[in-house]
mmCIF file of C-alpha atoms in Angstrom:
data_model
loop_
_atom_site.group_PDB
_atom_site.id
_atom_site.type_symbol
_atom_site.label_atom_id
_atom_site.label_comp_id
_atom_site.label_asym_id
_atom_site.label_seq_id
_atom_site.Cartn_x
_atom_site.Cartn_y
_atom_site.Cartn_z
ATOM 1 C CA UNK A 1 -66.757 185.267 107.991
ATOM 2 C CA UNK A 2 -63.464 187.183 107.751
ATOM 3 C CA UNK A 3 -62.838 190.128 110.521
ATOM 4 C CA UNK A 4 -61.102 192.201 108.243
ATOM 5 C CA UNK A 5 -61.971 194.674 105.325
ATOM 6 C CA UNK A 6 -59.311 195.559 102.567
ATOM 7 C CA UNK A 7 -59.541 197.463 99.629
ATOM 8 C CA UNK A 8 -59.917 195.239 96.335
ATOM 9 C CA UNK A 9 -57.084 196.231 94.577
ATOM 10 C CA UNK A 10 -54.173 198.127 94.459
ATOM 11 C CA UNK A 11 -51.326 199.173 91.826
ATOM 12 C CA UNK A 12 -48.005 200.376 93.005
ATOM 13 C CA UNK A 13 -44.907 201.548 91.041
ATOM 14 C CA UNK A 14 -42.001 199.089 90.260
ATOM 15 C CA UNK A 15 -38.999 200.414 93.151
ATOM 16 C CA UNK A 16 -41.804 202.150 95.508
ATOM 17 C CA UNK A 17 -43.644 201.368 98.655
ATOM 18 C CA UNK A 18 -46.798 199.292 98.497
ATOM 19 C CA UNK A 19 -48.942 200.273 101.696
ATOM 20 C CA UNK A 20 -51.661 197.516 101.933
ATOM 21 C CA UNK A 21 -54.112 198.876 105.001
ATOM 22 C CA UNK A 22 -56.525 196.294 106.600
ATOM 23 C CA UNK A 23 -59.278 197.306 109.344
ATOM 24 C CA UNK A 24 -60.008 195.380 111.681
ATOM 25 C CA UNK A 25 -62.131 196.736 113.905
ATOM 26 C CA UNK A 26 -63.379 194.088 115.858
ATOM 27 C CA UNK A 27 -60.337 192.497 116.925
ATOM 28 C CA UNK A 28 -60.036 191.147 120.459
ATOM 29 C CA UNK A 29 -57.227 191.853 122.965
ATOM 30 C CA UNK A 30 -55.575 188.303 122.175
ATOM 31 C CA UNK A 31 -55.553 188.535 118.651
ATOM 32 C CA UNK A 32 -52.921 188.790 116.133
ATOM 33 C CA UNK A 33 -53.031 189.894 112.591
ATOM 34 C CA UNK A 34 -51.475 187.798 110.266
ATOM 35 C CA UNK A 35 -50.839 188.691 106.096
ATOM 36 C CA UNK A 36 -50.044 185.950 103.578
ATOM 37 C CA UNK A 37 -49.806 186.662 99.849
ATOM 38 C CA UNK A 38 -50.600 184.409 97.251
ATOM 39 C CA UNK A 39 -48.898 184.575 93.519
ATOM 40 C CA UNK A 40 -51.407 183.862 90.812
ATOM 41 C CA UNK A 41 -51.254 179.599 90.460
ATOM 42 C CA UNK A 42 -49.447 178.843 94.073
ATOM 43 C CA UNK A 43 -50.455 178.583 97.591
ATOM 44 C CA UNK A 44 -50.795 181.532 100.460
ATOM 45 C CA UNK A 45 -47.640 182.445 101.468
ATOM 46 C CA UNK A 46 -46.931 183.630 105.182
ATOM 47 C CA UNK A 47 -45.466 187.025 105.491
ATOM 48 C CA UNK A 48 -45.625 188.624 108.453
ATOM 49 C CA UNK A 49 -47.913 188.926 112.466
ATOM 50 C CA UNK A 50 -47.931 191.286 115.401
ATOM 51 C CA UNK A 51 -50.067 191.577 117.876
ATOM 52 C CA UNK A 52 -49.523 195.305 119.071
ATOM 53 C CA UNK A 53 -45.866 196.541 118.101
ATOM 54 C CA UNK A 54 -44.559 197.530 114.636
ATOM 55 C CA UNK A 55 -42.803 194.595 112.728
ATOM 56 C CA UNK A 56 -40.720 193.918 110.244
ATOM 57 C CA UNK A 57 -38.365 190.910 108.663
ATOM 58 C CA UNK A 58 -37.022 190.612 105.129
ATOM 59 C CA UNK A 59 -39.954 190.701 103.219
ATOM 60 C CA UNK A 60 -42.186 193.192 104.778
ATOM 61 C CA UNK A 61 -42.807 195.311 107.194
ATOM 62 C CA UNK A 62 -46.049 195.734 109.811
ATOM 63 C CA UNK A 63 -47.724 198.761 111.435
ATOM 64 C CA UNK A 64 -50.572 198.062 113.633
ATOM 65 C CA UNK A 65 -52.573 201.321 115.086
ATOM 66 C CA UNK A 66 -52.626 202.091 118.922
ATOM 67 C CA UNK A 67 -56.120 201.316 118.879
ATOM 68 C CA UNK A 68 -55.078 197.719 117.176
ATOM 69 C CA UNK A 69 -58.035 198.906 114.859
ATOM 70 C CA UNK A 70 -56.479 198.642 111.545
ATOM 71 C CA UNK A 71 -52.881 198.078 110.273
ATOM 72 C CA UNK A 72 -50.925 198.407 107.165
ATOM 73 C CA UNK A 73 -48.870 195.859 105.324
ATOM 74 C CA UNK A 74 -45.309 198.226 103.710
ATOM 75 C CA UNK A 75 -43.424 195.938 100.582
ATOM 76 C CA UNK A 76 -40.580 198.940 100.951
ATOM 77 C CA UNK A 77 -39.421 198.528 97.482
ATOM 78 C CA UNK A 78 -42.048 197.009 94.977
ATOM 79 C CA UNK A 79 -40.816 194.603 92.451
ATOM 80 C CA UNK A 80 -42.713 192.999 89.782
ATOM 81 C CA UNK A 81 -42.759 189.565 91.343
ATOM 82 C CA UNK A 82 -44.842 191.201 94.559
ATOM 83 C CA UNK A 83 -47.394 191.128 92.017
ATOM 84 C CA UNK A 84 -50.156 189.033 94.017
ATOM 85 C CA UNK A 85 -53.342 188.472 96.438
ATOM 86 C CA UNK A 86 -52.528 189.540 100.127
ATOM 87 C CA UNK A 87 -54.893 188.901 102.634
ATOM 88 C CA UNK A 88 -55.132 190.169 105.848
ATOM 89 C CA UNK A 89 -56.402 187.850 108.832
ATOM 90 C CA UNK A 90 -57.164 187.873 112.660
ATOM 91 C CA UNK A 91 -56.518 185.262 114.491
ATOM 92 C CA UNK A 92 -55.276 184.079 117.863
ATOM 93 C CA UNK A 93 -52.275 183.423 118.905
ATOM 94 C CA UNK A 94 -52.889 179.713 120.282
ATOM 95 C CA UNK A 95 -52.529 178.424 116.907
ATOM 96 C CA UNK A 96 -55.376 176.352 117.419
ATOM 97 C CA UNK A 97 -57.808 178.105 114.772
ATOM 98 C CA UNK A 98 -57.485 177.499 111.104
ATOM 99 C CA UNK A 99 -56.747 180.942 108.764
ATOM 100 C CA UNK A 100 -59.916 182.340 108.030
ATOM 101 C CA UNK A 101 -59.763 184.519 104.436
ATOM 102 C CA UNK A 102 -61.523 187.115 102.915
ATOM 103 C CA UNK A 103 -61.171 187.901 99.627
ATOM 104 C CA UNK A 104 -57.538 189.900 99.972
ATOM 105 C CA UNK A 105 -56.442 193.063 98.177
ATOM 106 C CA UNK A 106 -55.069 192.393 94.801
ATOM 107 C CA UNK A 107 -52.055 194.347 94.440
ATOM 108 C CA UNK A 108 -50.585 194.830 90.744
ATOM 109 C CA UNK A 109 -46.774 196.442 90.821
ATOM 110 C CA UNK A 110 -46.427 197.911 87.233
ATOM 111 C CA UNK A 111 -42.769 198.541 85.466
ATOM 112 C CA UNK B 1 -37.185 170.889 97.952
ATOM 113 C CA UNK B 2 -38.791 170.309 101.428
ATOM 114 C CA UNK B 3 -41.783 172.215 101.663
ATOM 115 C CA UNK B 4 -45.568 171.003 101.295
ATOM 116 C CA UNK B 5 -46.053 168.570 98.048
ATOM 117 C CA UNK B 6 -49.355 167.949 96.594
ATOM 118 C CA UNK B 7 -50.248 165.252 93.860
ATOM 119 C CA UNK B 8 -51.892 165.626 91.626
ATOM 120 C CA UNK B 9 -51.531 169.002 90.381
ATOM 121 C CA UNK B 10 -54.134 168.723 87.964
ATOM 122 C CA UNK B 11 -56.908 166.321 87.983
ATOM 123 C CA UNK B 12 -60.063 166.208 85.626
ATOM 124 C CA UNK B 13 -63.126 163.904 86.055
ATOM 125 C CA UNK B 14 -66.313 163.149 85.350
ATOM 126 C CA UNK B 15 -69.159 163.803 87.112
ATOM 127 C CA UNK B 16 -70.256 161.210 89.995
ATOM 128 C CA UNK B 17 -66.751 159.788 89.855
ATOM 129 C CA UNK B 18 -64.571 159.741 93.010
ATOM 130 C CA UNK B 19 -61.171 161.242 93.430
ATOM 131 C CA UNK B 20 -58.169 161.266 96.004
ATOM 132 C CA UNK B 21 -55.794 163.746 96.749
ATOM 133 C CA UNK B 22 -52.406 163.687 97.975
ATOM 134 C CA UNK B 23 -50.888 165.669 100.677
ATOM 135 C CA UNK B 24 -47.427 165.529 101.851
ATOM 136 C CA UNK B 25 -46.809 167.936 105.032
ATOM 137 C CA UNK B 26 -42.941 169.524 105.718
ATOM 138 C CA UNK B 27 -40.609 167.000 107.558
ATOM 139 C CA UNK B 28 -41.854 166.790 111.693
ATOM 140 C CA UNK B 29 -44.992 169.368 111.205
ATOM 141 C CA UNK B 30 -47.627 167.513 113.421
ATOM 142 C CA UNK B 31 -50.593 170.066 112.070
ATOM 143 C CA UNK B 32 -52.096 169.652 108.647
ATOM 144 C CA UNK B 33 -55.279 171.488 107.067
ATOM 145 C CA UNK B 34 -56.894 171.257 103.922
ATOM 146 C CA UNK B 35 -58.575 174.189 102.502
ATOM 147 C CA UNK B 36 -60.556 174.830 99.228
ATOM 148 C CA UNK B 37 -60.538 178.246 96.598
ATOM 149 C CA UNK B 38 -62.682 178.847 94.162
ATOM 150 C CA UNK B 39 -62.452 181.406 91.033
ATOM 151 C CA UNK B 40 -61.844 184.698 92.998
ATOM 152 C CA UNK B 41 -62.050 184.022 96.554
ATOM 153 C CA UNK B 42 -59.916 183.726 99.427
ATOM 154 C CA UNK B 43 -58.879 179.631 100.458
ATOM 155 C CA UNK B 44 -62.063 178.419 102.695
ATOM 156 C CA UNK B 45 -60.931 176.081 105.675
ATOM 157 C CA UNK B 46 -62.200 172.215 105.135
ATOM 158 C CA UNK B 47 -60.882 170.233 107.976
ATOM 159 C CA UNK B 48 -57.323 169.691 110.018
ATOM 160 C CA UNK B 49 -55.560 167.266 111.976
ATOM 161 C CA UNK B 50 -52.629 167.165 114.763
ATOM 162 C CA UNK B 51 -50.882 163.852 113.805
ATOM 163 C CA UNK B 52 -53.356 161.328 112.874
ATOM 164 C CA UNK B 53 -56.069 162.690 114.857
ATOM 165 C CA UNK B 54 -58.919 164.655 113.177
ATOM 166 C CA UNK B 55 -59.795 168.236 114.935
ATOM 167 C CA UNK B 56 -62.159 169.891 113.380
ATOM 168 C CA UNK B 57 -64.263 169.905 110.406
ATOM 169 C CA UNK B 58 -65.981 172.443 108.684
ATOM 170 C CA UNK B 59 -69.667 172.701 107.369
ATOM 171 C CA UNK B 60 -67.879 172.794 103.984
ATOM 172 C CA UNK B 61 -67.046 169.499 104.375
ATOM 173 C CA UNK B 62 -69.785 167.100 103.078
ATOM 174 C CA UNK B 63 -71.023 163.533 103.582
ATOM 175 C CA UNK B 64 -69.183 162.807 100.215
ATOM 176 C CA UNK B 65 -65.474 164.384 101.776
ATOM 177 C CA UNK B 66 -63.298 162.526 103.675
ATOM 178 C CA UNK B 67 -59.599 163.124 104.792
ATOM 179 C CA UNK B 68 -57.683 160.723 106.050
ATOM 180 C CA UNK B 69 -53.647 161.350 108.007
ATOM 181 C CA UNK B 70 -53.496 157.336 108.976
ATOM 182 C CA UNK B 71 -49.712 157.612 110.460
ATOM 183 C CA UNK B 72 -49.699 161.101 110.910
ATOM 184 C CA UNK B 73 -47.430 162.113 108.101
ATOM 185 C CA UNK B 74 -49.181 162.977 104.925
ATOM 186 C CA UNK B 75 -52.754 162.874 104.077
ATOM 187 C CA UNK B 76 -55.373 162.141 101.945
ATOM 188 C CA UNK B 77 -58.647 163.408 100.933
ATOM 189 C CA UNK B 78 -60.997 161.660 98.818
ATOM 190 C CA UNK B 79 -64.183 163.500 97.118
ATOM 191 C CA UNK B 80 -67.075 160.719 96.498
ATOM 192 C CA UNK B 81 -69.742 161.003 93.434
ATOM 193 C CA UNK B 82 -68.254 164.156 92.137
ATOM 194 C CA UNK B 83 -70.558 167.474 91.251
ATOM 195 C CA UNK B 84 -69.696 170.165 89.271
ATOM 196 C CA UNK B 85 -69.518 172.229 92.639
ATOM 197 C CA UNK B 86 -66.399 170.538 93.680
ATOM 198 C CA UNK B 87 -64.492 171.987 90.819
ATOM 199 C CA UNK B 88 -61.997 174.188 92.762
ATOM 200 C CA UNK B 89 -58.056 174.650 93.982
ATOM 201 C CA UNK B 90 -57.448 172.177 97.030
ATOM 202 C CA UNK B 91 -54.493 173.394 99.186
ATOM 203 C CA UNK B 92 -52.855 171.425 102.103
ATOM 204 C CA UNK B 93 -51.111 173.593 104.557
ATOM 205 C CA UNK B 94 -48.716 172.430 107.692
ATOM 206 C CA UNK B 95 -47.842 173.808 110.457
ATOM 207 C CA UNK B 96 -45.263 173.020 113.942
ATOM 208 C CA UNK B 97 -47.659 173.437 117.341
ATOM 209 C CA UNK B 98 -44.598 174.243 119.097
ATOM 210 C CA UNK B 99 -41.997 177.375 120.147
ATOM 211 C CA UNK B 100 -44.605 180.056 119.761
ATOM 212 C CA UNK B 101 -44.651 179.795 115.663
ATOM 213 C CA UNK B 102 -48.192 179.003 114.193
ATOM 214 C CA UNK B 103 -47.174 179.875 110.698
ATOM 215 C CA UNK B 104 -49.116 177.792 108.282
ATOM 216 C CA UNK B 105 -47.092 176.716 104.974
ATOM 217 C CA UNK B 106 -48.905 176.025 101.963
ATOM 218 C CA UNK B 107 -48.339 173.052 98.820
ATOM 219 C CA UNK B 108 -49.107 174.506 95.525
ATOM 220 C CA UNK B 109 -53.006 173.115 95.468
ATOM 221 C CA UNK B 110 -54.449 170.250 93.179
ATOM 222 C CA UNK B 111 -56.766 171.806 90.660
ATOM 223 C CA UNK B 112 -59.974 169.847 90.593
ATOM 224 C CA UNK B 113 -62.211 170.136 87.295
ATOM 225 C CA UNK B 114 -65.282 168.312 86.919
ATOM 226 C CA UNK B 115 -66.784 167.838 83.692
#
């Protein structure tokens, strides 16, 4: 079963911030939280990990709590084509471990 | 365009027929999964191999499933005597086991109806 809750859906305004939070309460000390996004008819996507420390590249960026409790996912400026499933996973760093998803937060960015 | 190919896209059969799928992993990647979706939820791990060898399989993965990566480039997996449970998205993902990035990259999924 997945480790992490998420809300089911979300809507965000075309040119804002979409905040996607994800707990994960029972996450261990070597785990890292990973988000992929998948646009209706294609595969996941990767996005974006951290284990601990903030991160951010050119899609996204990644806040993780102190506590490494829960996290949120930040699209800084919503466009229409963000429109998709992101899921939120836990999983450690080895890379050994295959993704394990839950049903993701489906996040609608309206014009 | 070099990232993970599937083929087919779409495939339709009849029940109790067998089918193959097509996986073709990104250039030098020595880790591939497979992973099925169904309507609504999240992709559900099937099985994965580094180069030719197989891993790990999951529950999900019947008698009647078998995957194949004979070379360790791409890879197969063949559904035997079809039901109208197998009817789902199939998605092959890669990955490089090397320099700290784990990041698994996704085809587009063959789309598996059985009638």
């Amino acid at each position: 079963d997945a480790k992490t809750t998420q809300p089911t859906s979300m809507d965000c305004a075309e040119g804002r911030a979409a905040n996607l939070p994800c707990n994960h309460s029972t996450i261990s000390g070597n785990e890292y939280v990973y988000w992929y996004r998948q646009i209706h008819s294609q595969g996941p996507q990767y996005i974006i990990h951290g284990l601990k420390n903030n991160e951010t590249n050119e899609m996204a960026s990644l806040i993780i709590t102190e506590d490494r409790k829960s996290s949120t996912l930040i699209l800084p400026h919503a466009t229409l084509r963000d429109t998709a499933v992101y899921y939120c996973i836990v999983r450690g760093y080895s890379g050994n471990t295959p993704l394990v998803f839950g049903k993701g937060t489906r996040l609608s960015v309206i014009a | 365009d070099t990232g993970v190919s599937q083929d087919p896209r779409h495939k339709i059969t009849k029940r109790g027929q067998n089918v193959t799928f097509r996986c073709d992993p990104i250039s030098e990647h020595n880790r591939l999964y497979w992973y099925r979706q169904t309507l609504g939820q999240g992709p559900e791990f099937l099985t994965y191999f580094q180069n030719e060898a197989q891993l790990e399989k999951s529950r999900l993965l019947s008698d009647r499933f078998s995957a194949e990566r004979p070379k360790g480039s791409f890879s197969t997996l063949e559904i035997q005597r079809t039901e109208q449970g197998d009817s789902a998205m199939y998605l092959c993902a890669s990955s490089l086991l090397a320099g700290g990035k784990h990041e698994q990259y996704f085809g587009p999924g063959t789309r598996l109806t059985v009638t």
